[in-house]
Amino acid sequence: MDLHILPFVSVLYLLSFLDRANIGNAKIAGMAHDLHLDGLKYNTIAAVFFIPYALAEVPSNICLKLFRPSRWIPSIMVAWGLVMTLMCLCKTFQGLIVARVFLGLTEAGLFPGITFYLSRWYRKQDAAQRLAIFFSAATIAGAFGGLLAYGIENMEGIGGLYGWQWIFCLEGMATVVFASLSYFFMHDYPGTATFLTDADRKIVVDMLAEDRHGLATEFSMAYVWQAMTDRKTYLQVGIYMCLLIPVYAISLFTPTIVNEMGFTAAISQLLTVPPFVCGCILTLVFGILSDRKNLRGPFVIAGATISMIGYIILISQKSLGGSYAGAILAATGVYPCVPVTLAWAGSNAGGDMRRGVALAMVIGMGNLGGICSSFIYIKPPRFFLGHGVIIGCLTCVIILCLIAMWDYKRHNAINVARCKAEGIDESRANEFKKLGNESPLFRYTI
């Protein structure tokens, strides 16, 4: 399953993150100068992406449940690949605004869709390292984007396009090509996977059924409302939003921050690579350890602390070496938190439909943090406002994680006591099928 599923979805997300974050590479490759993006124009271009991106995620996950993943996911990929490719024709600030709005709308379904898709293949205790492998594609995209931009910049003038226009064109075309192939290679669910033998398929289906504790898998608006009215969903939204503010700030502004240290634009593109590589390595390590320990909150707190140390260095140091080390620590710490948080949110939502909606809410509402990220790095070269806001966000992550861990542990104790008092075991799972998290058999992951 890992060999057939994970490399494929990781490439999907690499292309997605590359297409949404390449605006940062394009900026220092000449886009800001050529399109006269003075004042807050670049920040606005970066921010408008997140509004349709956040609003379309819950509807997209509902569509994913209603349609086949092998049709829905490639279709939205083709759509955003075309938007990305045609962004190379934008020659005004207004044109880029419109293009980024449609890019956000078409990209919205991929990340929550794949996160939900993976939850249909793996048990709760196996999810974090798979999501870490999947999300590590974002860190690879950050590193690869810098290298790619460095090479593509040299195409300046070819076909009458600037180098930054070629960044949009070539990366968008790569997405369209891969999306077209995805129609033929993407598997839907374990029950229909052709690469599994009948015996293997039965093992996987039975394993997932046991992991669900008999909770519902069918579509019903009742499960949508269960997710939307659960306060614990909003606790996870808060954690995720406070994480995504630094994540998007890193992807959108790392080239600018490094450039402001005094390096040339070309060297800045290359120097954005090490922070993302370090982030990728720790993402994989945290994912594996989180699954082995079956713990989520402590790893999110550890990553947020590492990242906070990096930002404290950035806000307090003037030296070139110290600032660059801070940038590396900032990315290294925050990236591993994202897949662990999503595995946490997914494992603590009972039933397929409720999980799909809860994940879409966490990812969708959390992505509104990207709007904040777009407007806090506005005063170079030290960026005190940006670094200060992110230190505050990471502090909130730690506090909210401690609250969530206490709350989940309290609910588990209540459920265990009820099962013991009323003699409830798995043989009665069908009685609580439609209750989701409220089932006394449900156990929260700490």
mmCIF file of C-alpha atoms in Angstrom, residues 41-425:
data_model
loop_
_atom_site.group_PDB
_atom_site.id
_atom_site.type_symbol
_atom_site.label_atom_id
_atom_site.label_comp_id
_atom_site.label_asym_id
_atom_site.label_seq_id
_atom_site.Cartn_x
_atom_site.Cartn_y
_atom_site.Cartn_z
ATOM 1 C CA LYS A 41 0.367 44.857 -3.825
ATOM 2 C CA TYR A 42 2.477 41.692 -3.527
ATOM 3 C CA ASN A 43 0.983 40.954 -0.105
ATOM 4 C CA THR A 44 -2.522 41.313 -1.563
ATOM 5 C CA ILE A 45 -1.682 38.955 -4.433
ATOM 6 C CA ALA A 46 -0.433 36.392 -1.910
ATOM 7 C CA ALA A 47 -3.470 36.821 0.368
ATOM 8 C CA VAL A 48 -6.377 36.559 -2.092
ATOM 9 C CA PHE A 49 -5.448 32.940 -2.799
ATOM 10 C CA PHE A 50 -6.548 31.860 0.679
ATOM 11 C CA ILE A 51 -10.137 33.160 0.651
ATOM 12 C CA PRO A 52 -11.595 30.810 -2.017
ATOM 13 C CA TYR A 53 -9.099 28.146 -0.902
ATOM 14 C CA ALA A 54 -10.608 28.106 2.591
ATOM 15 C CA LEU A 55 -14.256 28.379 1.498
ATOM 16 C CA ALA A 56 -14.152 25.532 -1.042
ATOM 17 C CA GLU A 57 -12.563 22.819 1.120
ATOM 18 C CA VAL A 58 -15.630 21.436 2.936
ATOM 19 C CA PRO A 59 -17.735 21.280 -0.295
ATOM 20 C CA SER A 60 -14.817 19.597 -2.057
ATOM 21 C CA ASN A 61 -14.502 16.862 0.585
ATOM 22 C CA ILE A 62 -18.241 16.208 0.386
ATOM 23 C CA CYS A 63 -17.844 15.836 -3.407
ATOM 24 C CA LEU A 64 -14.922 13.488 -2.836
ATOM 25 C CA LYS A 65 -17.201 11.269 -0.747
ATOM 26 C CA LEU A 66 -19.955 11.396 -3.381
ATOM 27 C CA PHE A 67 -17.650 10.840 -6.399
ATOM 28 C CA ARG A 68 -14.629 8.598 -6.942
ATOM 29 C CA PRO A 69 -11.249 9.994 -5.766
ATOM 30 C CA SER A 70 -9.665 8.817 -9.035
ATOM 31 C CA ARG A 71 -11.955 11.210 -10.917
ATOM 32 C CA TRP A 72 -12.318 14.146 -8.518
ATOM 33 C CA ILE A 73 -8.644 14.645 -7.566
ATOM 34 C CA PRO A 74 -7.185 14.543 -11.125
ATOM 35 C CA SER A 75 -9.969 16.849 -12.366
ATOM 36 C CA ILE A 76 -9.213 19.613 -9.876
ATOM 37 C CA MET A 77 -5.503 19.144 -10.669
ATOM 38 C CA VAL A 78 -6.077 19.752 -14.371
ATOM 39 C CA ALA A 79 -8.075 22.873 -13.482
ATOM 40 C CA TRP A 80 -5.415 24.460 -11.260
ATOM 41 C CA GLY A 81 -2.616 23.400 -13.641
ATOM 42 C CA LEU A 82 -4.330 25.318 -16.444
ATOM 43 C CA VAL A 83 -4.760 28.374 -14.201
ATOM 44 C CA MET A 84 -1.092 28.204 -13.199
ATOM 45 C CA THR A 85 0.090 27.867 -16.797
ATOM 46 C CA LEU A 86 -2.031 30.807 -17.956
ATOM 47 C CA MET A 87 -0.700 32.984 -15.123
ATOM 48 C CA CYS A 88 2.354 33.458 -17.314
ATOM 49 C CA LEU A 89 0.186 35.717 -19.504
ATOM 50 C CA CYS A 90 -0.653 38.084 -16.628
ATOM 51 C CA LYS A 91 0.858 41.499 -17.262
ATOM 52 C CA THR A 92 -0.928 43.586 -14.616
ATOM 53 C CA PHE A 93 -1.539 43.579 -10.881
ATOM 54 C CA GLN A 94 -5.293 43.121 -11.501
ATOM 55 C CA GLY A 95 -4.683 40.133 -13.759
ATOM 56 C CA LEU A 96 -2.574 38.411 -11.095
ATOM 57 C CA ILE A 97 -5.282 39.027 -8.488
ATOM 58 C CA VAL A 98 -7.910 37.265 -10.638
ATOM 59 C CA ALA A 99 -5.537 34.386 -11.437
ATOM 60 C CA ARG A 100 -4.647 33.824 -7.775
ATOM 61 C CA VAL A 101 -8.347 33.763 -6.800
ATOM 62 C CA PHE A 102 -9.017 30.989 -9.339
ATOM 63 C CA LEU A 103 -5.849 29.178 -8.305
ATOM 64 C CA GLY A 104 -7.094 29.113 -4.701
ATOM 65 C CA LEU A 105 -10.527 27.890 -5.786
ATOM 66 C CA THR A 106 -9.187 25.030 -7.916
ATOM 67 C CA GLU A 107 -6.422 23.937 -5.516
ATOM 68 C CA ALA A 108 -8.722 23.908 -2.478
ATOM 69 C CA GLY A 109 -9.770 20.269 -2.692
ATOM 70 C CA LEU A 110 -6.370 18.589 -2.907
ATOM 71 C CA PHE A 111 -4.903 18.801 0.585
ATOM 72 C CA PRO A 112 -8.066 18.028 2.618
ATOM 73 C CA GLY A 113 -9.054 15.492 -0.045
ATOM 74 C CA ILE A 114 -5.798 13.537 0.140
ATOM 75 C CA THR A 115 -5.742 13.759 3.943
ATOM 76 C CA PHE A 116 -9.240 12.215 4.052
ATOM 77 C CA TYR A 117 -8.285 9.754 1.286
ATOM 78 C CA LEU A 118 -5.323 8.454 3.335
ATOM 79 C CA SER A 119 -7.605 8.011 6.361
ATOM 80 C CA ARG A 120 -9.608 5.545 4.232
ATOM 81 C CA TRP A 121 -6.478 3.435 3.679
ATOM 82 C CA TYR A 122 -4.700 3.515 7.066
ATOM 83 C CA ARG A 123 -5.633 3.011 10.716
ATOM 84 C CA LYS A 124 -5.497 5.967 13.126
ATOM 85 C CA GLN A 125 -2.247 4.775 14.712
ATOM 86 C CA ASP A 126 -0.598 4.426 11.280
ATOM 87 C CA ALA A 127 -1.649 7.830 9.923
ATOM 88 C CA ALA A 128 0.982 10.291 11.192
ATOM 89 C CA GLN A 129 4.026 8.878 9.401
ATOM 90 C CA ARG A 130 2.050 8.497 6.143
ATOM 91 C CA LEU A 131 0.835 12.086 6.401
ATOM 92 C CA ALA A 132 4.419 13.099 7.216
ATOM 93 C CA ILE A 133 5.675 11.460 4.023
ATOM 94 C CA PHE A 134 2.854 13.128 2.107
ATOM 95 C CA PHE A 135 3.450 16.556 3.669
ATOM 96 C CA SER A 136 7.227 16.308 3.284
ATOM 97 C CA ALA A 137 6.495 16.972 -0.379
ATOM 98 C CA ALA A 138 5.745 20.578 0.689
ATOM 99 C CA THR A 139 9.224 20.958 2.144
ATOM 100 C CA ILE A 140 10.732 19.347 -0.958
ATOM 101 C CA ALA A 141 8.671 21.777 -3.045
ATOM 102 C CA GLY A 142 10.168 24.673 -1.094
ATOM 103 C CA ALA A 143 13.692 23.418 -1.760
ATOM 104 C CA PHE A 144 12.991 22.312 -5.326
ATOM 105 C CA GLY A 145 11.179 25.575 -6.067
ATOM 106 C CA GLY A 146 14.295 27.569 -5.258
ATOM 107 C CA LEU A 147 16.491 25.381 -7.465
ATOM 108 C CA LEU A 148 13.944 25.405 -10.267
ATOM 109 C CA ALA A 149 13.490 29.163 -10.104
ATOM 110 C CA TYR A 150 17.273 29.620 -10.229
ATOM 111 C CA GLY A 151 17.399 27.660 -13.498
ATOM 112 C CA ILE A 152 14.225 29.010 -15.091
ATOM 113 C CA GLU A 153 15.237 32.642 -14.481
ATOM 114 C CA ASN A 154 17.862 32.158 -17.190
ATOM 115 C CA MET A 155 15.079 31.723 -19.781
ATOM 116 C CA GLU A 156 14.487 35.496 -19.595
ATOM 117 C CA GLY A 157 13.405 36.819 -23.006
ATOM 118 C CA ILE A 158 12.670 33.446 -24.636
ATOM 119 C CA GLY A 159 9.285 33.582 -26.388
ATOM 120 C CA GLY A 160 8.925 37.190 -25.337
ATOM 121 C CA LEU A 161 8.380 36.180 -21.682
ATOM 122 C CA TYR A 162 10.219 37.277 -18.561
ATOM 123 C CA GLY A 163 12.001 34.655 -16.455
ATOM 124 C CA TRP A 164 9.319 34.824 -13.748
ATOM 125 C CA GLN A 165 6.603 34.166 -16.364
ATOM 126 C CA TRP A 166 8.423 30.993 -17.398
ATOM 127 C CA ILE A 167 8.330 29.865 -13.734
ATOM 128 C CA PHE A 168 4.513 29.932 -13.852
ATOM 129 C CA CYS A 169 4.291 28.404 -17.325
ATOM 130 C CA LEU A 170 6.582 25.399 -16.901
ATOM 131 C CA GLU A 171 5.424 24.468 -13.391
ATOM 132 C CA GLY A 172 1.767 24.713 -14.477
ATOM 133 C CA MET A 173 2.360 22.531 -17.527
ATOM 134 C CA ALA A 174 4.029 19.873 -15.359
ATOM 135 C CA THR A 175 0.887 19.766 -13.189
ATOM 136 C CA VAL A 176 -1.435 19.335 -16.192
ATOM 137 C CA VAL A 177 0.667 16.475 -17.604
ATOM 138 C CA PHE A 178 0.824 14.601 -14.276
ATOM 139 C CA ALA A 179 -2.891 15.189 -13.611
ATOM 140 C CA SER A 180 -3.802 13.695 -16.990
ATOM 141 C CA LEU A 181 -1.822 10.552 -16.166
ATOM 142 C CA SER A 182 -3.453 10.377 -12.705
ATOM 143 C CA TYR A 183 -6.803 9.386 -14.199
ATOM 144 C CA PHE A 184 -5.250 6.017 -15.094
ATOM 145 C CA PHE A 185 -3.067 5.358 -12.044
ATOM 146 C CA MET A 186 -4.997 6.547 -8.982
ATOM 147 C CA HIS A 187 -6.710 3.873 -6.876
ATOM 148 C CA ASP A 188 -9.971 4.652 -5.096
ATOM 149 C CA TYR A 189 -10.218 2.597 -1.892
ATOM 150 C CA PRO A 190 -8.763 -0.701 -0.543
ATOM 151 C CA GLY A 191 -11.973 -2.591 -1.385
ATOM 152 C CA THR A 192 -11.439 -1.943 -5.108
ATOM 153 C CA ALA A 193 -7.618 -1.736 -5.286
ATOM 154 C CA THR A 194 -6.339 -3.931 -8.120
ATOM 155 C CA PHE A 195 -2.802 -4.179 -6.681
ATOM 156 C CA LEU A 196 -4.113 -6.071 -3.614
ATOM 157 C CA THR A 197 -4.838 -9.796 -3.726
ATOM 158 C CA ASP A 198 -8.226 -10.977 -2.464
ATOM 159 C CA ALA A 199 -6.613 -12.134 0.782
ATOM 160 C CA ASP A 200 -4.747 -8.843 1.264
ATOM 161 C CA ARG A 201 -7.869 -6.837 0.473
ATOM 162 C CA LYS A 202 -9.852 -8.718 3.143
ATOM 163 C CA ILE A 203 -7.114 -8.112 5.726
ATOM 164 C CA VAL A 204 -7.063 -4.359 5.018
ATOM 165 C CA VAL A 205 -10.862 -3.958 4.947
ATOM 166 C CA ASP A 206 -11.255 -5.923 8.209
ATOM 167 C CA MET A 207 -8.417 -3.973 9.837
ATOM 168 C CA LEU A 208 -10.026 -0.627 8.945
ATOM 169 C CA ALA A 209 -13.471 -1.821 10.092
ATOM 170 C CA GLU A 210 -12.013 -2.786 13.481
ATOM 171 C CA ASP A 211 -10.280 0.610 13.717
ATOM 172 C CA ARG A 212 -13.614 2.402 13.149
ATOM 173 C CA HIS A 213 -15.224 0.622 16.148
ATOM 174 C CA GLY A 214 -18.325 0.021 14.027
ATOM 175 C CA LEU A 215 -18.930 3.736 13.349
ATOM 176 C CA ALA A 216 -20.875 4.827 10.254
ATOM 177 C CA THR A 217 -19.317 5.063 6.779
ATOM 178 C CA GLU A 218 -22.331 6.202 4.725
ATOM 179 C CA PHE A 219 -23.140 9.783 3.666
ATOM 180 C CA SER A 220 -25.571 11.725 5.834
ATOM 181 C CA MET A 221 -25.913 15.451 6.569
ATOM 182 C CA ALA A 222 -26.295 14.485 10.249
ATOM 183 C CA TYR A 223 -22.598 13.601 10.348
ATOM 184 C CA VAL A 224 -21.740 16.920 8.679
ATOM 185 C CA TRP A 225 -23.542 18.777 11.478
ATOM 186 C CA GLN A 226 -21.889 16.592 14.117
ATOM 187 C CA ALA A 227 -18.488 17.771 12.917
ATOM 188 C CA MET A 228 -19.572 21.398 12.578
ATOM 189 C CA THR A 229 -21.050 21.610 16.078
ATOM 190 C CA ASP A 230 -18.228 19.815 17.919
ATOM 191 C CA ARG A 231 -16.165 22.329 19.910
ATOM 192 C CA LYS A 232 -13.150 20.019 19.716
ATOM 193 C CA THR A 233 -13.080 20.542 15.947
ATOM 194 C CA TYR A 234 -12.585 24.266 16.551
ATOM 195 C CA LEU A 235 -9.810 23.568 19.046
ATOM 196 C CA GLN A 236 -7.969 21.722 16.273
ATOM 197 C CA VAL A 237 -8.769 24.604 13.883
ATOM 198 C CA GLY A 238 -7.051 26.994 16.301
ATOM 199 C CA ILE A 239 -3.933 24.822 16.521
ATOM 200 C CA TYR A 240 -3.760 24.387 12.762
ATOM 201 C CA MET A 241 -4.360 28.065 11.952
ATOM 202 C CA CYS A 242 -1.601 29.165 14.334
ATOM 203 C CA LEU A 243 0.737 26.674 12.644
ATOM 204 C CA LEU A 244 -0.127 27.712 9.106
ATOM 205 C CA ILE A 245 0.674 31.370 9.696
ATOM 206 C CA PRO A 246 4.411 30.538 10.047
ATOM 207 C CA VAL A 247 4.231 27.765 7.413
ATOM 208 C CA TYR A 248 2.908 30.122 4.729
ATOM 209 C CA ALA A 249 5.127 32.974 5.870
ATOM 210 C CA ILE A 250 8.118 30.685 5.339
ATOM 211 C CA SER A 251 6.995 29.599 1.857
ATOM 212 C CA LEU A 252 5.966 33.101 0.726
ATOM 213 C CA PHE A 253 8.728 35.192 2.288
ATOM 214 C CA THR A 254 11.835 33.035 2.851
ATOM 215 C CA PRO A 255 13.266 34.145 -0.544
ATOM 216 C CA THR A 256 12.629 37.786 0.429
ATOM 217 C CA ILE A 257 14.050 37.373 3.964
ATOM 218 C CA VAL A 258 17.232 35.768 2.614
ATOM 219 C CA ASN A 259 17.449 38.397 -0.122
ATOM 220 C CA GLU A 260 17.244 41.155 2.501
ATOM 221 C CA MET A 261 20.272 39.634 4.251
ATOM 222 C CA GLY A 262 22.293 41.077 1.369
ATOM 223 C CA PHE A 263 22.498 38.199 -1.105
ATOM 224 C CA THR A 264 21.779 38.532 -4.821
ATOM 225 C CA ALA A 265 18.434 37.269 -6.117
ATOM 226 C CA ALA A 266 20.040 34.194 -7.725
ATOM 227 C CA ILE A 267 21.983 33.222 -4.585
ATOM 228 C CA SER A 268 18.869 33.856 -2.459
ATOM 229 C CA GLN A 269 16.967 31.280 -4.550
ATOM 230 C CA LEU A 270 19.649 28.695 -3.738
ATOM 231 C CA LEU A 271 19.893 29.615 -0.044
ATOM 232 C CA THR A 272 16.179 28.883 0.431
ATOM 233 C CA VAL A 273 16.952 25.180 -0.113
ATOM 234 C CA PRO A 274 18.623 24.144 3.237
ATOM 235 C CA PRO A 275 15.748 25.295 5.543
ATOM 236 C CA PHE A 276 13.256 23.196 3.574
ATOM 237 C CA VAL A 277 15.565 20.156 3.427
ATOM 238 C CA CYS A 278 15.990 20.230 7.218
ATOM 239 C CA GLY A 279 12.224 20.623 7.601
ATOM 240 C CA CYS A 280 11.676 17.580 5.386
ATOM 241 C CA ILE A 281 14.002 15.383 7.450
ATOM 242 C CA LEU A 282 12.433 16.286 10.798
ATOM 243 C CA THR A 283 8.921 15.907 9.320
ATOM 244 C CA LEU A 284 9.657 12.260 8.532
ATOM 245 C CA VAL A 285 11.307 11.644 11.925
ATOM 246 C CA PHE A 286 8.390 13.153 13.866
ATOM 247 C CA GLY A 287 5.846 11.232 11.805
ATOM 248 C CA ILE A 288 7.495 7.882 12.499
ATOM 249 C CA LEU A 289 8.015 8.545 16.222
ATOM 250 C CA SER A 290 4.476 9.920 16.639
ATOM 251 C CA ASP A 291 2.975 6.692 15.271
ATOM 252 C CA ARG A 292 5.272 4.472 17.309
ATOM 253 C CA LYS A 293 4.332 6.249 20.528
ATOM 254 C CA ASN A 294 0.700 6.802 19.388
ATOM 255 C CA LEU A 295 1.042 10.389 20.630
ATOM 256 C CA ARG A 296 0.343 13.643 18.784
ATOM 257 C CA GLY A 297 0.245 16.646 21.139
ATOM 258 C CA PRO A 298 3.773 16.312 22.616
ATOM 259 C CA PHE A 299 5.311 16.231 19.124
ATOM 260 C CA VAL A 300 3.405 19.331 18.015
ATOM 261 C CA ILE A 301 4.619 21.141 21.152
ATOM 262 C CA ALA A 302 8.225 20.037 20.501
ATOM 263 C CA GLY A 303 8.163 21.238 16.883
ATOM 264 C CA ALA A 304 6.561 24.578 17.806
ATOM 265 C CA THR A 305 9.253 25.114 20.459
ATOM 266 C CA ILE A 306 12.081 24.470 17.966
ATOM 267 C CA SER A 307 10.518 26.876 15.479
ATOM 268 C CA MET A 308 9.991 29.515 18.177
ATOM 269 C CA ILE A 309 13.692 29.362 19.059
ATOM 270 C CA GLY A 310 14.460 30.012 15.379
ATOM 271 C CA TYR A 311 12.203 33.070 15.280
ATOM 272 C CA ILE A 312 13.644 34.410 18.544
ATOM 273 C CA ILE A 313 17.083 34.209 16.911
ATOM 274 C CA LEU A 314 15.762 35.952 13.774
ATOM 275 C CA ILE A 315 14.191 38.806 15.738
ATOM 276 C CA SER A 316 17.199 39.334 18.025
ATOM 277 C CA GLN A 317 20.241 38.751 15.790
ATOM 278 C CA LYS A 318 21.838 41.140 13.321
ATOM 279 C CA SER A 319 24.627 38.822 12.164
ATOM 280 C CA LEU A 320 24.253 37.088 8.814
ATOM 281 C CA GLY A 321 25.136 33.622 10.122
ATOM 282 C CA GLY A 322 22.869 33.883 13.150
ATOM 283 C CA SER A 323 19.909 35.083 11.092
ATOM 284 C CA TYR A 324 20.318 32.302 8.550
ATOM 285 C CA ALA A 325 20.579 29.690 11.337
ATOM 286 C CA GLY A 326 17.361 31.109 12.777
ATOM 287 C CA ALA A 327 15.631 30.751 9.397
ATOM 288 C CA ILE A 328 16.690 27.096 9.239
ATOM 289 C CA LEU A 329 15.415 26.367 12.768
ATOM 290 C CA ALA A 330 12.139 28.186 12.046
ATOM 291 C CA ALA A 331 11.357 25.949 9.058
ATOM 292 C CA THR A 332 12.767 22.785 10.649
ATOM 293 C CA GLY A 333 10.483 23.037 13.668
ATOM 294 C CA VAL A 334 7.159 24.122 12.205
ATOM 295 C CA TYR A 335 6.865 21.819 9.171
ATOM 296 C CA PRO A 336 6.738 18.541 11.181
ATOM 297 C CA CYS A 337 3.814 19.919 13.226
ATOM 298 C CA VAL A 338 1.427 20.046 10.263
ATOM 299 C CA PRO A 339 1.059 16.320 9.421
ATOM 300 C CA VAL A 340 1.035 15.353 13.108
ATOM 301 C CA THR A 341 -1.764 17.881 13.758
ATOM 302 C CA LEU A 342 -3.796 16.570 10.811
ATOM 303 C CA ALA A 343 -3.320 12.970 11.949
ATOM 304 C CA TRP A 344 -4.498 14.146 15.384
ATOM 305 C CA ALA A 345 -7.600 15.877 13.989
ATOM 306 C CA GLY A 346 -8.467 12.915 11.741
ATOM 307 C CA SER A 347 -8.058 10.266 14.427
ATOM 308 C CA ASN A 348 -10.251 12.219 16.852
ATOM 309 C CA ALA A 349 -13.259 12.435 14.520
ATOM 310 C CA GLY A 350 -15.405 9.292 14.556
ATOM 311 C CA GLY A 351 -16.964 7.956 11.331
ATOM 312 C CA ASP A 352 -15.933 8.530 7.713
ATOM 313 C CA MET A 353 -18.195 11.471 6.871
ATOM 314 C CA ARG A 354 -17.581 13.249 10.163
ATOM 315 C CA ARG A 355 -13.827 12.783 9.716
ATOM 316 C CA GLY A 356 -13.926 14.112 6.167
ATOM 317 C CA VAL A 357 -15.834 17.236 7.185
ATOM 318 C CA ALA A 358 -13.749 17.800 10.329
ATOM 319 C CA LEU A 359 -10.516 17.588 8.336
ATOM 320 C CA ALA A 360 -11.871 19.939 5.674
ATOM 321 C CA MET A 361 -12.916 22.416 8.387
ATOM 322 C CA VAL A 362 -9.536 22.255 10.116
ATOM 323 C CA ILE A 363 -7.650 22.656 6.847
ATOM 324 C CA GLY A 364 -10.072 25.169 5.312
ATOM 325 C CA MET A 365 -10.480 27.490 8.281
ATOM 326 C CA GLY A 366 -6.848 27.006 9.249
ATOM 327 C CA ASN A 367 -5.757 28.181 5.815
ATOM 328 C CA LEU A 368 -7.298 31.583 6.522
ATOM 329 C CA GLY A 369 -4.098 32.046 8.508
ATOM 330 C CA GLY A 370 -2.416 32.460 5.131
ATOM 331 C CA ILE A 371 -4.117 35.855 4.835
ATOM 332 C CA CYS A 372 -2.365 36.940 8.031
ATOM 333 C CA SER A 373 0.940 35.519 6.742
ATOM 334 C CA SER A 374 0.648 37.669 3.635
ATOM 335 C CA PHE A 375 0.555 40.982 5.529
ATOM 336 C CA ILE A 376 3.040 40.655 8.393
ATOM 337 C CA TYR A 377 6.335 40.759 6.450
ATOM 338 C CA ILE A 378 6.150 44.379 5.332
ATOM 339 C CA LYS A 379 9.072 46.206 6.983
ATOM 340 C CA PRO A 380 12.474 44.941 5.776
ATOM 341 C CA PRO A 381 15.220 44.173 6.520
ATOM 342 C CA ARG A 382 14.647 42.913 10.107
ATOM 343 C CA PHE A 383 10.902 42.142 9.810
ATOM 344 C CA PHE A 384 10.203 42.660 13.528
ATOM 345 C CA LEU A 385 6.415 42.632 13.043
ATOM 346 C CA GLY A 386 6.423 39.351 11.109
ATOM 347 C CA HIS A 387 8.747 37.499 13.463
ATOM 348 C CA GLY A 388 6.899 38.830 16.529
ATOM 349 C CA VAL A 389 3.469 37.759 15.270
ATOM 350 C CA ILE A 390 4.746 34.264 14.530
ATOM 351 C CA ILE A 391 6.332 33.909 17.978
ATOM 352 C CA GLY A 392 2.881 34.755 19.381
ATOM 353 C CA CYS A 393 1.205 32.181 17.112
ATOM 354 C CA LEU A 394 3.610 29.417 18.164
ATOM 355 C CA THR A 395 2.959 30.276 21.815
ATOM 356 C CA CYS A 396 -0.780 29.842 21.129
ATOM 357 C CA VAL A 397 -0.077 26.443 19.494
ATOM 358 C CA ILE A 398 1.628 25.199 22.660
ATOM 359 C CA ILE A 399 -1.178 26.464 24.938
ATOM 360 C CA LEU A 400 -3.961 25.017 22.744
ATOM 361 C CA CYS A 401 -2.171 21.654 22.515
ATOM 362 C CA LEU A 402 -1.962 21.440 26.310
ATOM 363 C CA ILE A 403 -5.698 22.217 26.560
ATOM 364 C CA ALA A 404 -6.549 19.613 23.875
ATOM 365 C CA MET A 405 -4.427 16.910 25.524
ATOM 366 C CA TRP A 406 -6.129 17.541 28.884
ATOM 367 C CA ASP A 407 -9.604 17.497 27.292
ATOM 368 C CA TYR A 408 -9.040 14.293 25.290
ATOM 369 C CA LYS A 409 -7.591 12.519 28.318
ATOM 370 C CA ARG A 410 -10.649 13.577 30.363
ATOM 371 C CA HIS A 411 -13.081 12.264 27.720
ATOM 372 C CA ASN A 412 -11.225 8.933 27.514
ATOM 373 C CA ALA A 413 -11.490 8.488 31.275
ATOM 374 C CA ILE A 414 -15.259 9.181 31.138
ATOM 375 C CA ASN A 415 -15.754 6.645 28.284
ATOM 376 C CA VAL A 416 -13.678 3.960 29.986
ATOM 377 C CA ALA A 417 -15.645 4.424 33.223
ATOM 378 C CA ARG A 418 -18.980 4.208 31.372
ATOM 379 C CA CYS A 419 -17.979 1.041 29.497
ATOM 380 C CA LYS A 420 -16.896 -0.556 32.763
ATOM 381 C CA ALA A 421 -20.052 0.489 34.625
ATOM 382 C CA GLU A 422 -22.491 -0.579 31.870
ATOM 383 C CA GLY A 423 -20.592 -3.625 30.572
ATOM 384 C CA ILE A 424 -20.161 -2.108 27.090
ATOM 385 C CA ASP A 425 -17.721 -3.823 24.714
#
